[in-house]
mmCIF file of C-alpha atoms in Angstrom:
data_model
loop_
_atom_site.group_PDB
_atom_site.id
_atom_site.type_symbol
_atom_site.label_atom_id
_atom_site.label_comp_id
_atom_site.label_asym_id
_atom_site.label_seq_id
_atom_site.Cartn_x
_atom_site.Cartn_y
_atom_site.Cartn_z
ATOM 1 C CA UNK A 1 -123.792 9.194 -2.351
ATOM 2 C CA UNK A 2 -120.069 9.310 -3.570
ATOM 3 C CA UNK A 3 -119.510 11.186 -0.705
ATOM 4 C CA UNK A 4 -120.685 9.102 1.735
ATOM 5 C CA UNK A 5 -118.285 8.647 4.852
ATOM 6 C CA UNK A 6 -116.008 11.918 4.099
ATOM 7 C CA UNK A 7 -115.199 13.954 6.992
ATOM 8 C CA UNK A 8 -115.918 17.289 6.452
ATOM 9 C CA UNK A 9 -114.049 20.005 9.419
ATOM 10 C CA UNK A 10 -116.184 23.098 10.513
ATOM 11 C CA UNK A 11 -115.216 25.786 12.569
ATOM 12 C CA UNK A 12 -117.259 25.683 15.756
ATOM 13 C CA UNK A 13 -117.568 28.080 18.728
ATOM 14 C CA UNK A 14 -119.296 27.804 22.202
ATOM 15 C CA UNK A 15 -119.306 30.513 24.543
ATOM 16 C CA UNK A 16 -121.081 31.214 27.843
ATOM 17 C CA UNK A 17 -123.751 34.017 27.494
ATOM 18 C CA UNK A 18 -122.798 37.714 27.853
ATOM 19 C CA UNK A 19 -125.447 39.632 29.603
ATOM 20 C CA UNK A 20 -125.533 43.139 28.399
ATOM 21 C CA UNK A 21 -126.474 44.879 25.436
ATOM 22 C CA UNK A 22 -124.392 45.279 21.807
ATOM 23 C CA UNK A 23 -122.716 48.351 21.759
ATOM 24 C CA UNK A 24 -124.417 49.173 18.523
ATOM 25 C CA UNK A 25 -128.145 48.364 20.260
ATOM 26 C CA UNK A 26 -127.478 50.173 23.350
ATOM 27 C CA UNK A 27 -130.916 52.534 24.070
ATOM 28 C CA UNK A 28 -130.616 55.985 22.670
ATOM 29 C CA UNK A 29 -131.599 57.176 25.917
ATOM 30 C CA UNK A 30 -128.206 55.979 27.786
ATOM 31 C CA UNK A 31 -126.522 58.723 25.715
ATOM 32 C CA UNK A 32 -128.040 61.628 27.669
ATOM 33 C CA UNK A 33 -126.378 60.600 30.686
ATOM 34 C CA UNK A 34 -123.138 62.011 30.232
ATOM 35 C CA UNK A 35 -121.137 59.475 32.668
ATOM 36 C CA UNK A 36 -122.659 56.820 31.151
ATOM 37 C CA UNK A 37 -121.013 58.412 28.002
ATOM 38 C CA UNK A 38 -117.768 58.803 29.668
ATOM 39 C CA UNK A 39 -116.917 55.276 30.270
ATOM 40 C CA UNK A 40 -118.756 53.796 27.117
ATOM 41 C CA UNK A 41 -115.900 56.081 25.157
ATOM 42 C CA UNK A 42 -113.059 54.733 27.191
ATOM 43 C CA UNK A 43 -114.072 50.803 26.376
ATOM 44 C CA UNK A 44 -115.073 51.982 22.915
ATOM 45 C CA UNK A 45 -111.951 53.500 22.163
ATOM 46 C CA UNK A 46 -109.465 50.693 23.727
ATOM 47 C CA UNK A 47 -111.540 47.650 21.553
ATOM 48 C CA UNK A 48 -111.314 49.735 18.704
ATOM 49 C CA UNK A 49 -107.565 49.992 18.706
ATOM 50 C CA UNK A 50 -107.234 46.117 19.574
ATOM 51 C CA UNK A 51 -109.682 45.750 16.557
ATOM 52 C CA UNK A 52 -107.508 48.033 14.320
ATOM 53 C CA UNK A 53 -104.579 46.021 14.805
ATOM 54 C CA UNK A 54 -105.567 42.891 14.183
ATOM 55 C CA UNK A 55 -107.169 43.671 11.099
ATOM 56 C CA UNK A 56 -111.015 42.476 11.714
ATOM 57 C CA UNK A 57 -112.589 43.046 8.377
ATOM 58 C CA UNK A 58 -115.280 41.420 6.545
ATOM 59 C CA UNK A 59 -113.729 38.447 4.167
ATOM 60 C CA UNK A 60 -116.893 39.370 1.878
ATOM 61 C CA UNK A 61 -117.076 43.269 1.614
ATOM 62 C CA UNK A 62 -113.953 44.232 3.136
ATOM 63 C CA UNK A 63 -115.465 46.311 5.771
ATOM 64 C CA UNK A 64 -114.296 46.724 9.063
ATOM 65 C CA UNK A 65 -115.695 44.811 11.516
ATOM 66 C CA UNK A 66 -116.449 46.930 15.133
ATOM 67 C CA UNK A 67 -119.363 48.229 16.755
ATOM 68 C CA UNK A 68 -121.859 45.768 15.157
ATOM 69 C CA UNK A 69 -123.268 43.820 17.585
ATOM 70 C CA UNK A 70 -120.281 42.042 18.405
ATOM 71 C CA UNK A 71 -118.959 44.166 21.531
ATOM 72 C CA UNK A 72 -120.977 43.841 24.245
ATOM 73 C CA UNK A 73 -121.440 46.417 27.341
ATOM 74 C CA UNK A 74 -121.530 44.957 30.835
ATOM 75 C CA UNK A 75 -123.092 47.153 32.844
ATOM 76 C CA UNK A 76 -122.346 47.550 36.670
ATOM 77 C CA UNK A 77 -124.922 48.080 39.669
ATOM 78 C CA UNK A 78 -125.353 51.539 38.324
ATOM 79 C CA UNK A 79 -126.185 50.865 34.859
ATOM 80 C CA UNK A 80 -123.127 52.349 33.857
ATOM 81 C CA UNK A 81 -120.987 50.567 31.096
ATOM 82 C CA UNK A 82 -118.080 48.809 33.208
ATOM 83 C CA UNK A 83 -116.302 46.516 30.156
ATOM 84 C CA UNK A 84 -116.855 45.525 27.117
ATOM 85 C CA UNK A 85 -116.738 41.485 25.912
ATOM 86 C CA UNK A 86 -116.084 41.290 22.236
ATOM 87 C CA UNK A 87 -118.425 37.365 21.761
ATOM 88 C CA UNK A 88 -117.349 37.265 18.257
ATOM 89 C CA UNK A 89 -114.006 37.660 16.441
ATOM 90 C CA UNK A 90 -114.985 36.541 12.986
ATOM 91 C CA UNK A 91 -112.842 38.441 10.437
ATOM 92 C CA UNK A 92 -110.153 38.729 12.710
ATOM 93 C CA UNK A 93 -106.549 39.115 10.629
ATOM 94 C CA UNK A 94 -108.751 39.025 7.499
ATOM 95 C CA UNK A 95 -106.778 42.394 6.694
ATOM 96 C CA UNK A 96 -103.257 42.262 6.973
ATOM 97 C CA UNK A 97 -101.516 44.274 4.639
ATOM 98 C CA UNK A 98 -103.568 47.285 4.633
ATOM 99 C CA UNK A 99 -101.726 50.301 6.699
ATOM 100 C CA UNK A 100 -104.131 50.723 9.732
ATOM 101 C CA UNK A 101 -104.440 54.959 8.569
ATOM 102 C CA UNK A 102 -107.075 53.596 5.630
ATOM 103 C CA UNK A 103 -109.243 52.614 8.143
ATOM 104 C CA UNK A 104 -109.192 56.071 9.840
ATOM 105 C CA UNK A 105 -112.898 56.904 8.675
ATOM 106 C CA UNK A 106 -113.986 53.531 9.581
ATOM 107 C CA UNK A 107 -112.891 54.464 13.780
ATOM 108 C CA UNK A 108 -114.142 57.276 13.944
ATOM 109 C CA UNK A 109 -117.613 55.750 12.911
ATOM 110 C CA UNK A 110 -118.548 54.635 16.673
ATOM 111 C CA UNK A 111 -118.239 58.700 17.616
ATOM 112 C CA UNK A 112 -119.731 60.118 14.451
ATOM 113 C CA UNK A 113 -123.169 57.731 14.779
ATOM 114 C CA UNK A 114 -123.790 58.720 18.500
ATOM 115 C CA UNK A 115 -123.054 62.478 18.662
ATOM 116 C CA UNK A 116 -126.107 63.653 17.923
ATOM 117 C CA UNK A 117 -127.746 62.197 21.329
ATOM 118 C CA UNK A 118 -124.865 63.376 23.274
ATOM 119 C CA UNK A 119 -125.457 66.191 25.697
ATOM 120 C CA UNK A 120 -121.311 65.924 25.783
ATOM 121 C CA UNK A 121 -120.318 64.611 22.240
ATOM 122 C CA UNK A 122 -117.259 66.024 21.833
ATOM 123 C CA UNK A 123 -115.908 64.769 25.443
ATOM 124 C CA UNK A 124 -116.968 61.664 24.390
ATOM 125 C CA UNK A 125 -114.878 62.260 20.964
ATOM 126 C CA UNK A 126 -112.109 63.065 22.866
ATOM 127 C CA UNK A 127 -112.045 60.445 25.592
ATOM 128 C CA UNK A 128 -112.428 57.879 22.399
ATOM 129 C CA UNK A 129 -109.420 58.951 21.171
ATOM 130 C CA UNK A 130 -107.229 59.071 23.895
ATOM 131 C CA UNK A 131 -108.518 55.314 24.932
ATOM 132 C CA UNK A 132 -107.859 54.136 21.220
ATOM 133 C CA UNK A 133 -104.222 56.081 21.438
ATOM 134 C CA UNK A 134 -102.996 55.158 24.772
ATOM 135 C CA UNK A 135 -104.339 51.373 24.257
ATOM 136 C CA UNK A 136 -102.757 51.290 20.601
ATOM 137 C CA UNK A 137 -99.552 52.538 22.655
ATOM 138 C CA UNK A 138 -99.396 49.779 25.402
ATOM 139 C CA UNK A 139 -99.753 47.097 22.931
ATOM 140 C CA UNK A 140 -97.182 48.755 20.572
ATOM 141 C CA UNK A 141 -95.208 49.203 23.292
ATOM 142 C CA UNK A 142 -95.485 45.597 24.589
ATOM 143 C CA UNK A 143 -94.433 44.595 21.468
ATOM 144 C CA UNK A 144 -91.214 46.413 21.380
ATOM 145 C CA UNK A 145 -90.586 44.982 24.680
ATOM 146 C CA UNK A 146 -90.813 41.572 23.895
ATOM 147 C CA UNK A 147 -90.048 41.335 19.943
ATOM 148 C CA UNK A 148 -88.354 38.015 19.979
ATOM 149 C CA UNK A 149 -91.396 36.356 22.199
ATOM 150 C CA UNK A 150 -94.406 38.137 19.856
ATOM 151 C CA UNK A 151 -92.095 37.602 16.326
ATOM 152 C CA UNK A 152 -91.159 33.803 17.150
ATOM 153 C CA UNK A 153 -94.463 33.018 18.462
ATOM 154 C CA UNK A 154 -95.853 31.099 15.317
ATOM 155 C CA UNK A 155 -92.384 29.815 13.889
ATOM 156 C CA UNK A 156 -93.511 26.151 13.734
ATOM 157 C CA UNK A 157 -96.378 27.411 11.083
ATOM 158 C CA UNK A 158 -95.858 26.941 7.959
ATOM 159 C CA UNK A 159 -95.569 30.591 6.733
ATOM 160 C CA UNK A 160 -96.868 31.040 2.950
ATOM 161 C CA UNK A 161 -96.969 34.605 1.738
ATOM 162 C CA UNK A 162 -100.912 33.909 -0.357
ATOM 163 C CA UNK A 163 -102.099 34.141 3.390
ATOM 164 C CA UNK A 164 -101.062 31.795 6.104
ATOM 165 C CA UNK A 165 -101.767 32.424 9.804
ATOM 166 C CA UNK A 166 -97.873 32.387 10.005
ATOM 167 C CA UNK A 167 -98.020 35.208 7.166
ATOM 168 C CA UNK A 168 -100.657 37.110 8.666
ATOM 169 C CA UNK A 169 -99.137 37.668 11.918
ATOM 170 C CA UNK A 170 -95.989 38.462 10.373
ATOM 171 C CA UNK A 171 -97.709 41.470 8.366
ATOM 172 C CA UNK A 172 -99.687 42.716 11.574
ATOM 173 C CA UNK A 173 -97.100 42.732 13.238
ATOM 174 C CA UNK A 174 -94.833 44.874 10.948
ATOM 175 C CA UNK A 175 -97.530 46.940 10.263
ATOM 176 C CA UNK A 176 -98.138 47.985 13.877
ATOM 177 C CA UNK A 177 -94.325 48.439 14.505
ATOM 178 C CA UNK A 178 -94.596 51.299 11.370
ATOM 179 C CA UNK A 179 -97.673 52.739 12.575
ATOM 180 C CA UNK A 180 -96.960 56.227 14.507
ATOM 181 C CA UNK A 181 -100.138 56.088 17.094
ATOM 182 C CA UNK A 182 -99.969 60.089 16.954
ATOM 183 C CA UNK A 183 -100.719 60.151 13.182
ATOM 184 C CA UNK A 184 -103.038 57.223 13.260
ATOM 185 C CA UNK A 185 -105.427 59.114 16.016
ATOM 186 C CA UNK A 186 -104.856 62.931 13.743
ATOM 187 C CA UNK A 187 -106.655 60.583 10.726
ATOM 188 C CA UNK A 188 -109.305 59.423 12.956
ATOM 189 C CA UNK A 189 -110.158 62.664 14.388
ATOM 190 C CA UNK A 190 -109.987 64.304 10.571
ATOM 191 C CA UNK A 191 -113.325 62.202 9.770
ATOM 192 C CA UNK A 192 -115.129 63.511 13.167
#
């Protein structure tokens, strides 16, 4: 009763429906066509660096977020993975001062569970990698390109250094420019 009348704000999220499976419920028999393993590695490995930089961790364990049922495959005529739709981006900047190489073992994760139904696991190994390294280049890149747009961008936050969105972007932001993509990938591939 004495807290009758308070407004109480909740996050909320609608979202048209994503046909298609999770990445992480895809049929074990898709994996023996090796073209359909070919392009799931290429989408796989580009979300995963987009997923690395922005930190998506679990708030309660810590654990990185990717490849759980969040990414979804579209599939074209074929039945061939054509993109992937990430329909949830809870724990997104949740880790922000970590440096992205302590969540090597955690990338190469989406390779090591699905080798062992791959006629052509270690193409797909490969083609994950050079996805995750050429998409964590572009964006790094893009950065570089336009630092005063992407640094400025959430100046009229109020920045707070226990965590603010301000804050957060600030740290993911340094931490990508100090990331070397060639050394990130080298710690990813150790754990294959």
């Amino acid at each position: 009763p004495e807290l009758q009348g308070q407004i109480y704000w909740t996050s909320y999220l609608e979202r048209d429906y994503v046909e298609g499976y999770a990445s992480d419920k895809l049929p074990v028999q898709n994996y023996l066509n090796p073209e359909f393993n070919r392009r799931l590695a290429r989408l796989l490995g580009e979300a995963a660096a987009i997923n690395l930089i922005v930190g998506r961790t679990s708030a309660a364990t810590g654990q990185v977020l990717f490849d759980d049922g969040d990414e979804v495959i579209v599939r074209d005529a074929d039945g061939l993975p054509a993109r992937l739709v990430v329909s949830d981006h809870t724990g997104t900047f949740n880790n922000y001062r970590s440096p992205l190489a302590e969540w090597a073992a955690a990338y190469a994760t989406p390779v090591r569970k699905r080798a062992k139904w791959m006629p052509n696991a270690s193409e797909f190994a490969e083609i994950y990698l050079i996805s995750f390294e050429s998409r964590f280049r572009q964006i790094r890149n893009e950065y570089f390109r336009r630092l005063r747009a992407f640094d400025t961008l959430f100046r009229h936050r109020r920045r707070d250094e226990a965590g603010s969105f301000a804050y957060r972007w600030e740290c993911v932001l340094k931490r990508l420019a100090q990331t070397e993509p060639g050394e990130l990938v080298r710690g990813i591939r150790n754990w294959l």
